[in-house]
């Protein structure tokens, strides 16, 4: 993958973005190298309109509060 953003003590920190293989991406806060704080996580799918997006809060790489949208940004569910 590829990371662009802040660093602290050799780990991702502050605001940044990470592009994973297969078109998955994350933009938002990082703490100690983990997704933390407000962010947007997107992943492609092979059916429907092509993607799912989660926008909300992360705590140490876990989604804790947010919303899930389809590729047209129609709300699918609250998380």
XYZ file of C-alpha atoms in Angstrom:
79
model
C 0.000 0.000 0.000
C 0.881 3.675 -0.065
C 0.589 6.165 2.804
C 0.609 9.963 2.541
C 0.425 12.019 5.702
C 1.940 12.736 9.082
C 4.372 10.616 11.057
C 5.226 10.433 14.746
C 7.826 8.092 16.221
C 7.995 6.178 12.931
C 4.235 5.515 12.759
C 1.350 7.052 10.817
C -0.045 9.922 12.881
C -2.477 12.802 12.413
C -4.307 13.235 9.123
C -3.377 11.042 6.200
C -4.508 8.668 3.498
C -3.672 5.055 2.777
C -4.324 3.274 -0.520
C -4.495 -0.494 -0.219
C -4.324 -3.089 -2.964
C -7.455 -3.753 -5.033
C -8.710 -0.159 -4.838
C -9.444 -0.003 -1.093
C -8.661 3.381 0.487
C -8.820 5.252 3.793
C -8.634 9.003 4.428
C -8.708 10.462 7.909
C -7.059 10.329 11.285
C -4.287 7.997 12.390
C -2.837 7.304 15.830
C 0.125 4.997 16.481
C -0.143 3.697 12.904
C -3.849 2.801 13.210
C -7.025 4.388 11.813
C -8.278 6.578 14.650
C -10.706 9.514 14.805
C -12.903 10.668 11.933
C -12.332 9.024 8.571
C -13.662 7.623 5.310
C -13.030 4.016 4.276
C -13.962 2.922 0.722
C -13.854 -0.481 -0.877
C -14.885 -1.639 -4.344
C -17.450 -4.382 -4.880
C -18.205 -6.401 -7.982
C -21.996 -5.978 -7.924
C -24.308 -2.974 -8.026
C -22.758 0.444 -8.503
C -19.238 -0.585 -7.636
C -18.355 0.621 -4.134
C -19.230 0.871 -0.463
C -18.130 3.817 1.715
C -18.072 4.052 5.507
C -17.835 7.574 6.951
C -17.521 7.970 10.675
C -15.413 7.369 13.736
C -12.632 4.843 14.172
C -10.970 3.689 17.368
C -7.672 1.885 16.866
C -8.606 0.401 13.446
C -12.221 -0.413 14.402
C -15.338 1.278 13.045
C -17.344 2.532 16.034
C -19.923 5.109 14.867
C -20.827 6.131 11.364
C -22.828 5.568 8.220
C -22.462 3.209 5.266
C -23.195 4.429 1.729
C -23.388 2.852 -1.722
C -21.444 4.125 -4.733
C -24.019 6.855 -5.381
C -23.694 7.983 -1.719
C -27.176 6.715 -0.848
C -27.375 5.747 2.810
C -27.373 1.968 3.298
C -27.199 1.809 7.103
C -26.017 3.383 10.327
C -23.139 1.649 12.045
